[in-house]
Amino acid sequence: MENSSKGIFWLFFSKFFPPIINFSVFAYTARILAPEDFGLVALALAIIFIASSFMPSGWRDAIIKYQIEDVLTISSIFWLNLAVSLFLSAIIVGFSLLSFFDFQSQTFNLAIMVFCLKLIFDGLFYTLNIVLLKQQLYSLIALRTIFSAVISAVIIIALLLLDFGVWALIWAQAILSIANFFAVYLPTRKLVTFQFSLASIVKLNSFATYSTLTNGVTSALNHYESVIIGAVLGKRELGFYNVAKRLSTIISDIFIGTVSEISFPLLAKKQEELIEFRKAFMNSVYFSVLCLFPLFTFCFINSERIFLLLFTEKWLNAVVVFQAFCIMFAFIILGIPQKNIIILSNHAKWWFQLQVKLSLIIVPLTAASAYWGLNSLLIVLVLGKCLNCSVSMWKSCQLLSLNIKEYIANFIVPLICCIVAAITTSLITQFIPPFKFILLDIIISATIFFITYLAQLLLFDRKKLVNIGLILLPNNHHLIMLAKKLNIQEPQ
């Protein structure tokens, strides 16, 4: 458990600093470029991400699912991902050369060709990164990822200073993907040889096929709305949407991404024993809500200040989009452990079918709502996340023989504490005159919010807090002493 705690620290470390570096570059770029520039890049990237939904990601997941270690199978999965990414890139290049649509300007077509590099190297990166995750080599992931982020940031800043304009934003994506690949290739290069076994690929089909379809549909559903916004509302509206989404994604990658990458392998180790499986699931959900709900609640109530501080007034139209993402993340936070339970319980086929059925409802509604404006589209997106989370909640509880009321009661206290803290902070800050520096307003708001939140938790949920603390830090002397005072015998 101590190694697990260190692993969590290193994984968070690797998730926190590279996005901060990349975000600094992104924020500087947003101050220079126009919303239309961001819209062009967002539309090109959306097409790349939708193309990447056809990547054989299920075979990568199989490395953790079946704890694969042999070089032949890992190499086969690596070369399979390379072959598929090259095939998809060839299709995209053909699409850019033919120019079927009005939005395919020369800059757009060149940008999407550059992004093919991202498609190729991302596929290889995720394959090898999963090998490191399986081995729990979090310190290597942290050091290599930070190094690649620094190198790519230096190159991007140089392009900005040389007045490359929108091309700095375009090359930022490709350079980071290339750097990330080499960051994970160096410690895993001995596991990748010039071998390929079709039999090794075929034997994983039962799990990998449906996992691939599930991941593919999920990825497509995460990016299809950008194509709709760009086509219906235009590149300017897509620019506002993209900046809000990128800010949300950076926060999500740091925190939600860390929880996801930790929970899947840990839950996988408990999957053989139902009671332990259920206990790990409940702890995962509680810890996720405890840490992440207050973060996104605070961002929601301070969204306008955050955008003024980071991007200036020209991006204020993106505030409502960012607030919508904060609401959606509440459902995503709950959905991650639910999805992991469903996949690990060999119900990947059911999950895939659910995504297909929901997409048949949500995608047409999203496309139709775009004609009524961006706000209508955002409402549909939030409702879609809510519906997805609700159905997967029912299924995961069914698989674990868990009562839904018991499941909700597990995290109801931190949820209520978030709401009360948000209301209290909003009321108090109304009586505080705004400072000249927006950062001071945000700091004061954060102080009031998190003190209110933590005070409520210590008052109403102290035993559970100590219990979670003992699971993460079982040898902590202060936690052990506090547990004895509260009559907590062992972590549950």
Short mmCIF file of C-alpha atoms in Angstrom, two decimals:
data_model
loop_
_atom_site.label_atom_id
_atom_site.label_comp_id
_atom_site.label_asym_id
_atom_site.label_seq_id
_atom_site.Cartn_x
_atom_site.Cartn_y
_atom_site.Cartn_z
CA MET A 1 0.00 0.00 0.00
CA GLU A 2 2.94 2.28 0.69
CA ASN A 3 4.20 1.67 -2.86
CA SER A 4 0.70 2.45 -4.10
CA SER A 5 0.74 5.76 -2.22
CA LYS A 6 4.11 6.66 -3.72
CA GLY A 7 2.78 5.64 -7.12
CA ILE A 8 -0.21 7.95 -6.72
CA PHE A 9 2.15 10.79 -5.85
CA TRP A 10 4.37 10.18 -8.88
CA LEU A 11 1.43 9.75 -11.25
CA PHE A 12 -0.13 12.99 -9.99
CA PHE A 13 3.29 14.63 -10.36
CA SER A 14 3.49 13.48 -13.99
CA LYS A 15 -0.08 14.65 -14.61
CA PHE A 16 0.30 18.04 -12.94
CA PHE A 17 3.49 19.66 -14.22
CA PRO A 18 3.40 18.90 -17.99
CA PRO A 19 -0.15 20.31 -18.33
CA ILE A 20 0.90 23.39 -16.35
CA ILE A 21 3.77 23.94 -18.79
CA ASN A 22 1.53 23.32 -21.79
CA PHE A 23 -1.20 25.49 -20.33
CA SER A 24 1.17 28.43 -19.88
CA VAL A 25 1.96 28.25 -23.58
CA PHE A 26 -1.72 27.81 -24.42
CA ALA A 27 -2.78 30.84 -22.33
CA TYR A 28 -0.10 33.00 -23.94
CA THR A 29 -1.22 31.85 -27.40
CA ALA A 30 -4.87 32.63 -26.59
CA ARG A 31 -3.91 36.21 -25.78
CA ILE A 32 -2.27 36.59 -29.21
CA LEU A 33 -4.50 34.66 -31.60
CA ALA A 34 -8.14 35.26 -32.53
CA PRO A 35 -11.07 32.91 -31.73
CA GLU A 36 -11.24 32.05 -35.46
CA ASP A 37 -7.68 30.66 -35.32
CA PHE A 38 -8.58 28.43 -32.40
CA GLY A 39 -11.74 27.37 -34.22
CA LEU A 40 -9.74 26.26 -37.28
CA VAL A 41 -7.36 24.20 -35.16
CA ALA A 42 -10.22 22.75 -33.09
CA LEU A 43 -12.09 21.60 -36.20
CA ALA A 44 -8.99 19.92 -37.64
CA LEU A 45 -8.23 18.26 -34.30
CA ALA A 46 -11.82 17.06 -33.94
CA ILE A 47 -11.50 15.19 -37.23
CA ILE A 48 -8.21 13.65 -36.07
CA PHE A 49 -9.72 12.57 -32.74
CA ILE A 50 -12.72 11.02 -34.47
CA ALA A 51 -10.31 9.17 -36.78
CA SER A 52 -8.35 7.97 -33.73
CA SER A 53 -11.55 6.37 -32.41
CA PHE A 54 -10.85 3.61 -34.96
CA MET A 55 -7.51 2.79 -33.33
CA PRO A 56 -7.25 -0.72 -31.78
CA SER A 57 -7.19 0.61 -28.22
CA GLY A 58 -8.75 -2.55 -26.75
CA TRP A 59 -5.55 -4.49 -27.34
CA ARG A 60 -3.71 -1.87 -25.32
CA ASP A 61 -6.22 -2.28 -22.47
CA ALA A 62 -5.70 -6.05 -22.67
CA ILE A 63 -2.11 -5.56 -21.49
CA ILE A 64 -3.46 -4.55 -18.07
CA LYS A 65 -6.54 -6.76 -18.13
CA TYR A 66 -4.47 -9.95 -18.63
CA GLN A 67 -1.24 -8.60 -17.08
CA ILE A 68 0.65 -9.31 -20.33
CA GLU A 69 4.45 -9.35 -20.05
CA ASP A 70 5.78 -11.35 -23.00
CA VAL A 71 7.69 -9.37 -25.61
CA LEU A 72 6.01 -11.02 -28.61
CA THR A 73 2.48 -9.96 -27.60
CA ILE A 74 3.49 -6.42 -26.61
CA SER A 75 5.44 -5.99 -29.85
CA SER A 76 2.49 -7.31 -31.87
CA ILE A 77 0.14 -4.80 -30.23
CA PHE A 78 2.66 -2.01 -30.86
CA TRP A 79 2.97 -2.77 -34.59
CA LEU A 80 -0.78 -3.25 -34.93
CA ASN A 81 -1.33 0.28 -33.60
CA LEU A 82 1.32 1.66 -35.97
CA ALA A 83 -0.22 -0.06 -39.02
CA VAL A 84 -3.74 1.19 -38.23
CA SER A 85 -2.56 4.75 -37.55
CA LEU A 86 -0.68 4.85 -40.89
CA PHE A 87 -3.77 3.58 -42.70
CA LEU A 88 -5.99 6.21 -41.06
CA SER A 89 -3.43 8.94 -41.81
CA ALA A 90 -3.45 7.97 -45.50
CA ILE A 91 -7.25 8.40 -45.58
CA ILE A 92 -7.00 11.82 -43.88
CA VAL A 93 -4.33 13.02 -46.32
CA GLY A 94 -6.59 11.97 -49.19
CA PHE A 95 -9.48 13.84 -47.59
CA SER A 96 -7.38 17.01 -47.29
CA LEU A 97 -6.21 16.82 -50.92
CA LEU A 98 -9.72 16.39 -52.34
CA SER A 99 -11.25 19.31 -50.34
CA PHE A 100 -14.89 18.24 -50.28
CA PHE A 101 -16.14 20.99 -47.90
CA ASP A 102 -16.16 24.79 -47.81
CA PHE A 103 -14.25 24.96 -44.50
CA GLN A 104 -11.22 23.20 -46.07
CA SER A 105 -9.00 26.20 -46.67
CA GLN A 106 -5.36 25.72 -47.56
CA THR A 107 -4.32 26.36 -43.95
CA PHE A 108 -6.88 23.85 -42.70
CA ASN A 109 -5.73 21.14 -45.10
CA LEU A 110 -2.06 21.64 -44.20
CA ALA A 111 -2.95 21.64 -40.50
CA ILE A 112 -4.79 18.34 -40.70
CA MET A 113 -1.79 16.78 -42.49
CA VAL A 114 0.48 17.91 -39.65
CA PHE A 115 -1.98 16.45 -37.15
CA CYS A 116 -1.54 13.05 -38.79
CA LEU A 117 1.80 12.97 -36.96
CA LYS A 118 -0.14 13.39 -33.74
CA LEU A 119 -2.42 10.49 -34.66
CA ILE A 120 0.52 8.17 -35.35
CA PHE A 121 2.65 9.02 -32.32
CA ASP A 122 -0.28 9.14 -29.89
CA GLY A 123 -1.19 5.58 -30.81
CA LEU A 124 2.34 4.39 -30.11
CA PHE A 125 2.60 6.48 -26.93
CA TYR A 126 -0.59 5.07 -25.37
CA THR A 127 0.53 1.51 -26.12
CA LEU A 128 3.84 1.87 -24.28
CA ASN A 129 2.41 4.07 -21.54
CA ILE A 130 0.02 1.28 -20.59
CA VAL A 131 3.04 -1.04 -20.20
CA LEU A 132 4.54 1.40 -17.69
CA LEU A 133 1.21 1.70 -15.88
CA LYS A 134 0.93 -2.07 -15.62
CA GLN A 135 4.40 -2.21 -14.09
CA GLN A 136 3.44 0.75 -11.86
CA LEU A 137 6.63 2.59 -12.90
CA TYR A 138 5.07 5.92 -12.02
CA SER A 139 8.37 7.67 -11.29
CA LEU A 140 9.62 6.91 -14.80
CA ILE A 141 6.36 8.16 -16.28
CA ALA A 142 6.67 11.37 -14.28
CA LEU A 143 10.29 12.15 -15.17
CA ARG A 144 10.02 11.26 -18.84
CA THR A 145 6.73 13.10 -19.32
CA ILE A 146 7.99 16.27 -17.64
CA PHE A 147 11.15 16.20 -19.76
CA SER A 148 9.15 15.85 -22.99
CA ALA A 149 6.80 18.66 -21.95
CA VAL A 150 9.72 21.04 -21.30
CA ILE A 151 11.35 20.24 -24.64
CA SER A 152 8.11 20.72 -26.59
CA ALA A 153 7.30 23.95 -24.71
CA VAL A 154 10.70 25.45 -25.61
CA ILE A 155 10.11 24.70 -29.30
CA ILE A 156 6.58 26.11 -29.24
CA ILE A 157 7.63 29.34 -27.51
CA ALA A 158 10.35 29.75 -30.12
CA LEU A 159 7.72 29.46 -32.87
CA LEU A 160 5.54 32.05 -31.14
CA LEU A 161 8.46 34.49 -30.78
CA LEU A 162 9.29 33.98 -34.47
CA ASP A 163 5.72 35.09 -35.28
CA PHE A 164 4.46 31.80 -36.73
CA GLY A 165 0.94 32.71 -35.59
CA VAL A 166 -1.60 29.91 -35.83
CA TRP A 167 1.13 27.49 -36.90
CA ALA A 168 2.61 27.64 -33.42
CA LEU A 169 -0.71 26.27 -32.17
CA ILE A 170 -0.75 23.59 -34.87
CA TRP A 171 2.79 22.38 -34.32
CA ALA A 172 2.26 22.45 -30.55
CA GLN A 173 0.01 19.40 -30.84
CA ALA A 174 2.32 17.39 -33.08
CA ILE A 175 5.52 18.19 -31.19
CA LEU A 176 4.03 17.23 -27.83
CA SER A 177 2.82 13.86 -29.17
CA ILE A 178 6.24 13.07 -30.63
CA ALA A 179 8.00 14.07 -27.40
CA ASN A 180 5.58 11.99 -25.32
CA PHE A 181 6.27 8.92 -27.44
CA PHE A 182 10.02 9.11 -27.01
CA ALA A 183 9.52 9.72 -23.29
CA VAL A 184 7.87 6.31 -22.85
CA TYR A 185 9.81 4.49 -25.58
CA LEU A 186 13.19 4.83 -23.84
CA PRO A 187 12.24 2.84 -20.69
CA THR A 188 10.22 0.24 -22.67
CA ARG A 189 12.32 -0.18 -25.82
CA LYS A 190 13.48 -3.68 -24.82
CA LEU A 191 9.85 -4.83 -24.89
CA VAL A 192 9.37 -3.74 -28.51
CA THR A 193 11.13 -5.87 -31.12
CA PHE A 194 10.63 -6.47 -34.84
CA GLN A 195 8.20 -9.30 -34.23
CA PHE A 196 4.53 -9.68 -35.04
CA SER A 197 2.24 -12.59 -34.21
CA LEU A 198 -1.28 -12.64 -35.58
CA ALA A 199 -2.08 -15.45 -33.14
CA SER A 200 -1.16 -13.18 -30.20
CA ILE A 201 -3.58 -10.58 -31.51
CA VAL A 202 -6.39 -13.05 -32.22
CA LYS A 203 -6.28 -14.67 -28.78
CA LEU A 204 -7.16 -11.30 -27.21
CA ASN A 205 -10.13 -10.68 -29.52
CA SER A 206 -12.91 -11.55 -27.06
CA PHE A 207 -11.95 -8.71 -24.73
CA ALA A 208 -10.08 -6.35 -27.06
CA THR A 209 -12.69 -6.08 -29.81
CA TYR A 210 -15.49 -4.80 -27.62
CA SER A 211 -13.10 -2.71 -25.56
CA THR A 212 -11.90 -1.09 -28.80
CA LEU A 213 -15.45 -0.44 -29.93
CA THR A 214 -16.30 0.99 -26.50
CA ASN A 215 -13.28 3.29 -26.42
CA GLY A 216 -13.89 4.28 -30.03
CA VAL A 217 -17.49 5.28 -29.50
CA THR A 218 -16.53 7.13 -26.30
CA SER A 219 -13.76 9.02 -28.12
CA ALA A 220 -16.01 9.93 -31.04
CA LEU A 221 -18.71 11.14 -28.64
CA ASN A 222 -16.12 13.34 -26.91
CA HIS A 223 -15.32 15.23 -30.11
CA TYR A 224 -18.25 15.05 -32.50
CA GLU A 225 -19.78 18.26 -31.13
CA SER A 226 -16.76 20.28 -32.33
CA VAL A 227 -17.51 19.25 -35.90
CA ILE A 228 -21.17 20.24 -35.45
CA ILE A 229 -20.30 23.62 -33.90
CA GLY A 230 -17.73 24.39 -36.60
CA ALA A 231 -20.08 23.39 -39.42
CA VAL A 232 -23.27 25.02 -38.07
CA LEU A 233 -22.20 27.93 -35.85
CA GLY A 234 -18.85 28.77 -37.46
CA LYS A 235 -15.19 28.85 -36.48
CA ARG A 236 -15.55 31.84 -34.13
CA GLU A 237 -18.10 30.06 -31.90
CA LEU A 238 -15.98 26.92 -32.12
CA GLY A 239 -12.99 29.00 -31.02
CA PHE A 240 -14.79 30.04 -27.81
CA TYR A 241 -15.93 26.47 -27.26
CA ASN A 242 -12.45 25.08 -27.88
CA VAL A 243 -10.68 27.41 -25.43
CA ALA A 244 -13.17 26.53 -22.68
CA LYS A 245 -12.87 22.85 -23.51
CA ARG A 246 -9.06 22.97 -23.52
CA LEU A 247 -8.98 24.64 -20.11
CA SER A 248 -11.45 22.03 -18.84
CA THR A 249 -9.42 19.23 -20.41
CA ILE A 250 -6.20 20.39 -18.77
CA ILE A 251 -7.89 20.35 -15.36
CA SER A 252 -9.50 17.01 -16.20
CA ASP A 253 -6.22 15.41 -17.34
CA ILE A 254 -4.47 16.44 -14.15
CA PHE A 255 -7.12 15.26 -11.72
CA ILE A 256 -9.74 13.03 -13.38
CA GLY A 257 -7.11 11.38 -15.58
CA THR A 258 -5.00 10.52 -12.54
CA VAL A 259 -7.96 8.95 -10.74
CA SER A 260 -8.86 6.95 -13.85
CA GLU A 261 -5.37 5.56 -14.41
CA ILE A 262 -5.04 4.61 -10.75
CA SER A 263 -8.48 3.08 -10.30
CA PHE A 264 -8.41 0.73 -13.31
CA PRO A 265 -5.33 -1.35 -12.35
CA LEU A 266 -6.26 -1.29 -8.64
CA LEU A 267 -9.81 -2.46 -9.36
CA ALA A 268 -8.41 -5.07 -11.75
CA LYS A 269 -6.49 -6.67 -8.87
CA LYS A 270 -9.69 -6.97 -6.82
CA GLN A 271 -11.96 -8.32 -9.56
CA GLU A 272 -11.84 -11.96 -8.44
CA GLU A 273 -13.44 -11.31 -5.03
CA LEU A 274 -16.87 -9.65 -5.08
CA ILE A 275 -16.76 -8.15 -1.57
CA GLU A 276 -13.30 -6.67 -2.06
CA PHE A 277 -14.27 -5.55 -5.56
CA ARG A 278 -17.31 -3.72 -4.20
CA LYS A 279 -15.32 -2.18 -1.35
CA ALA A 280 -12.63 -0.91 -3.74
CA PHE A 281 -15.31 0.55 -5.99
CA MET A 282 -17.04 2.41 -3.16
CA ASN A 283 -13.75 3.81 -1.88
CA SER A 284 -12.79 4.88 -5.39
CA VAL A 285 -16.09 6.73 -5.88
CA TYR A 286 -15.92 8.42 -2.48
CA PHE A 287 -12.31 9.53 -2.92
CA SER A 288 -13.07 10.88 -6.42
CA VAL A 289 -16.05 12.92 -5.22
CA LEU A 290 -14.21 14.07 -2.09
CA CYS A 291 -11.30 15.53 -4.07
CA LEU A 292 -12.75 16.47 -7.44
CA PHE A 293 -16.27 17.77 -6.80
CA PRO A 294 -15.05 20.80 -4.79
CA LEU A 295 -12.49 21.62 -7.49
CA PHE A 296 -15.05 21.84 -10.29
CA THR A 297 -17.63 23.51 -8.05
CA PHE A 298 -15.12 26.24 -7.22
CA CYS A 299 -14.21 26.64 -10.90
CA PHE A 300 -17.91 26.99 -11.76
CA ILE A 301 -18.57 29.87 -9.36
CA ASN A 302 -15.34 31.67 -10.29
CA SER A 303 -15.34 31.00 -14.03
CA GLU A 304 -15.59 34.63 -15.11
CA ARG A 305 -12.70 35.71 -12.88
CA ILE A 306 -10.60 32.78 -14.14
CA PHE A 307 -11.13 33.73 -17.79
CA LEU A 308 -10.40 37.42 -17.15
CA LEU A 309 -7.17 36.47 -15.40
CA LEU A 310 -5.98 33.96 -17.97
CA PHE A 311 -7.33 35.05 -21.33
CA THR A 312 -8.56 38.69 -21.06
CA GLU A 313 -12.02 40.03 -21.89
CA LYS A 314 -12.07 38.89 -25.52
CA TRP A 315 -12.70 35.32 -24.33
CA LEU A 316 -15.57 36.01 -21.90
CA ASN A 317 -18.05 34.41 -24.33
CA ALA A 318 -16.37 31.10 -23.44
CA VAL A 319 -17.33 31.35 -19.74
CA VAL A 320 -20.74 29.69 -20.15
CA VAL A 321 -19.09 26.81 -22.03
CA PHE A 322 -16.59 26.32 -19.21
CA GLN A 323 -19.41 26.28 -16.65
CA ALA A 324 -21.21 23.62 -18.68
CA PHE A 325 -18.06 21.48 -18.64
CA CYS A 326 -17.81 21.87 -14.87
CA ILE A 327 -21.31 20.38 -14.59
CA MET A 328 -20.49 17.59 -17.05
CA PHE A 329 -17.37 16.67 -15.11
CA ALA A 330 -19.52 15.84 -12.09
CA PHE A 331 -21.09 13.03 -14.11
CA ILE A 332 -17.76 12.04 -15.66
CA ILE A 333 -16.16 11.71 -12.21
CA LEU A 334 -18.85 9.22 -11.19
CA GLY A 335 -18.80 7.52 -14.58
CA ILE A 336 -15.12 6.54 -14.61
CA PRO A 337 -15.22 3.92 -11.81
CA GLN A 338 -18.61 2.75 -13.09
CA LYS A 339 -17.16 2.12 -16.55
CA ASN A 340 -14.14 0.33 -15.04
CA ILE A 341 -16.42 -2.01 -13.10
CA ILE A 342 -18.45 -2.81 -16.21
CA ILE A 343 -15.37 -3.46 -18.37
CA LEU A 344 -13.58 -5.55 -15.74
CA SER A 345 -16.74 -7.61 -15.19
CA ASN A 346 -16.53 -8.70 -18.85
CA HIS A 347 -19.50 -6.56 -19.91
CA ALA A 348 -17.58 -4.50 -22.47
CA LYS A 349 -20.12 -5.59 -25.10
CA TRP A 350 -22.96 -4.18 -22.99
CA TRP A 351 -21.06 -0.92 -22.50
CA PHE A 352 -20.46 -0.61 -26.22
CA GLN A 353 -24.13 -1.23 -27.00
CA LEU A 354 -25.09 1.41 -24.44
CA GLN A 355 -22.79 3.99 -26.06
CA VAL A 356 -24.24 3.23 -29.48
CA LYS A 357 -27.84 3.53 -28.25
CA LEU A 358 -27.16 6.77 -26.42
CA SER A 359 -25.30 8.23 -29.39
CA LEU A 360 -28.32 7.53 -31.60
CA ILE A 361 -30.26 9.81 -29.25
CA ILE A 362 -27.71 12.46 -28.26
CA VAL A 363 -25.92 13.11 -31.57
CA PRO A 364 -29.07 14.03 -33.56
CA LEU A 365 -30.32 16.15 -30.64
CA THR A 366 -26.96 17.94 -30.48
CA ALA A 367 -26.98 18.63 -34.20
CA ALA A 368 -30.56 19.94 -34.05
CA SER A 369 -29.92 22.06 -30.94
CA ALA A 370 -26.97 23.80 -32.65
CA TYR A 371 -29.44 25.65 -34.88
CA TRP A 372 -30.91 27.27 -31.73
CA GLY A 373 -27.50 28.47 -30.57
CA LEU A 374 -24.56 27.38 -28.44
CA ASN A 375 -26.47 27.47 -25.13
CA SER A 376 -29.06 24.99 -26.38
CA LEU A 377 -26.30 22.68 -27.55
CA LEU A 378 -24.60 22.84 -24.14
CA ILE A 379 -27.85 21.84 -22.39
CA VAL A 380 -28.13 18.75 -24.60
CA LEU A 381 -24.49 17.81 -23.88
CA VAL A 382 -25.06 18.05 -20.11
CA LEU A 383 -28.23 15.94 -20.33
CA GLY A 384 -26.34 13.37 -22.39
CA LYS A 385 -23.63 13.00 -19.72
CA CYS A 386 -26.31 12.73 -17.03
CA LEU A 387 -28.13 9.98 -18.91
CA ASN A 388 -24.92 8.04 -19.54
CA CYS A 389 -23.90 8.27 -15.89
CA SER A 390 -27.35 7.20 -14.64
CA VAL A 391 -27.52 4.07 -16.78
CA SER A 392 -23.94 3.01 -16.02
CA MET A 393 -24.65 3.62 -12.32
CA TRP A 394 -27.55 1.17 -12.46
CA LYS A 395 -25.46 -1.44 -14.29
CA SER A 396 -22.39 -1.20 -12.04
CA CYS A 397 -24.55 -1.46 -8.92
CA GLN A 398 -26.28 -4.50 -10.39
CA LEU A 399 -22.95 -6.20 -11.13
CA LEU A 400 -21.72 -5.57 -7.59
CA SER A 401 -25.04 -6.50 -5.92
CA LEU A 402 -25.09 -2.98 -4.55
CA ASN A 403 -28.17 -0.96 -3.64
CA ILE A 404 -28.33 2.34 -5.54
CA LYS A 405 -29.38 4.18 -2.36
CA GLU A 406 -26.30 2.80 -0.60
CA TYR A 407 -24.16 3.88 -3.54
CA ILE A 408 -25.48 7.47 -3.50
CA ALA A 409 -25.30 7.65 0.30
CA ASN A 410 -21.60 6.82 -0.03
CA PHE A 411 -20.79 10.27 -1.45
CA ILE A 412 -23.80 12.39 -0.47
CA VAL A 413 -21.97 14.18 2.37
CA PRO A 414 -19.11 15.66 0.29
CA LEU A 415 -21.66 16.53 -2.43
CA ILE A 416 -23.82 18.52 0.02
CA CYS A 417 -20.71 20.12 1.51
CA CYS A 418 -19.73 21.35 -1.97
CA ILE A 419 -23.13 22.91 -2.57
CA VAL A 420 -23.21 24.62 0.83
CA ALA A 421 -19.64 25.89 0.38
CA ALA A 422 -20.52 27.31 -3.05
CA ILE A 423 -23.61 29.13 -1.76
CA THR A 424 -21.75 30.45 1.29
CA THR A 425 -18.81 31.68 -0.81
CA SER A 426 -21.08 33.40 -3.34
CA LEU A 427 -23.01 35.21 -0.59
CA ILE A 428 -19.93 36.36 1.33
CA THR A 429 -17.97 37.56 -1.72
CA GLN A 430 -20.89 39.80 -2.73
CA PHE A 431 -20.12 41.96 0.28
CA ILE A 432 -16.37 42.14 -0.43
CA PRO A 433 -15.34 44.97 -2.81
CA PRO A 434 -13.39 43.68 -5.85
CA PHE A 435 -9.64 44.18 -5.78
CA LYS A 436 -7.59 45.76 -8.54
CA PHE A 437 -5.89 42.42 -9.15
CA ILE A 438 -8.31 39.62 -10.09
CA LEU A 439 -5.96 37.01 -8.63
CA LEU A 440 -6.61 38.38 -5.13
CA ASP A 441 -10.36 37.98 -5.63
CA ILE A 442 -9.84 34.36 -6.67
CA ILE A 443 -7.58 33.66 -3.69
CA ILE A 444 -10.09 35.12 -1.24
CA SER A 445 -12.92 33.16 -2.83
CA ALA A 446 -10.83 29.96 -2.71
CA THR A 447 -9.98 30.51 0.96
CA ILE A 448 -13.63 30.95 1.94
CA PHE A 449 -14.80 28.03 -0.21
CA PHE A 450 -12.28 25.40 0.88
CA ILE A 451 -12.33 26.36 4.57
CA THR A 452 -16.13 26.06 4.52
CA TYR A 453 -15.92 22.74 2.67
CA LEU A 454 -13.28 21.18 4.92
CA ALA A 455 -14.97 22.39 8.10
CA GLN A 456 -18.19 20.64 7.09
CA LEU A 457 -16.36 17.43 6.24
CA LEU A 458 -14.57 17.35 9.57
CA LEU A 459 -17.87 17.98 11.32
CA PHE A 460 -20.07 15.48 9.46
CA ASP A 461 -17.78 12.86 7.84
CA ARG A 462 -14.67 12.63 9.99
CA LYS A 463 -14.64 8.85 10.37
CA LYS A 464 -14.82 8.26 6.64
CA LEU A 465 -12.04 10.79 6.02
CA VAL A 466 -9.77 8.99 8.46
CA ASN A 467 -10.69 5.65 6.94
CA ILE A 468 -9.75 6.81 3.43
CA GLY A 469 -6.56 8.34 4.84
CA LEU A 470 -5.57 5.00 6.39
CA ILE A 471 -6.13 3.23 3.07
CA LEU A 472 -3.79 5.62 1.27
CA LEU A 473 -1.30 6.10 4.15
CA PRO A 474 -1.59 3.01 6.39
CA ASN A 475 1.60 3.78 8.33
CA ASN A 476 0.87 7.40 9.14
CA HIS A 477 1.25 7.80 12.91
CA HIS A 478 -1.18 10.73 13.25
CA LEU A 479 -3.90 8.91 11.30
CA ILE A 480 -3.45 5.77 13.39
CA MET A 481 -3.80 7.76 16.62
CA LEU A 482 -6.87 9.57 15.32
CA ALA A 483 -8.41 6.28 14.21
CA LYS A 484 -8.04 4.89 17.74
CA LYS A 485 -9.80 7.94 19.19
CA LEU A 486 -12.65 7.47 16.73
CA ASN A 487 -12.79 3.68 17.34
CA ILE A 488 -11.87 2.83 13.74
CA GLN A 489 -10.41 -0.67 13.83
CA GLU A 490 -9.22 -1.06 10.23
CA PRO A 491 -9.75 0.55 6.84
CA GLN A 492 -12.97 -0.51 5.15
#
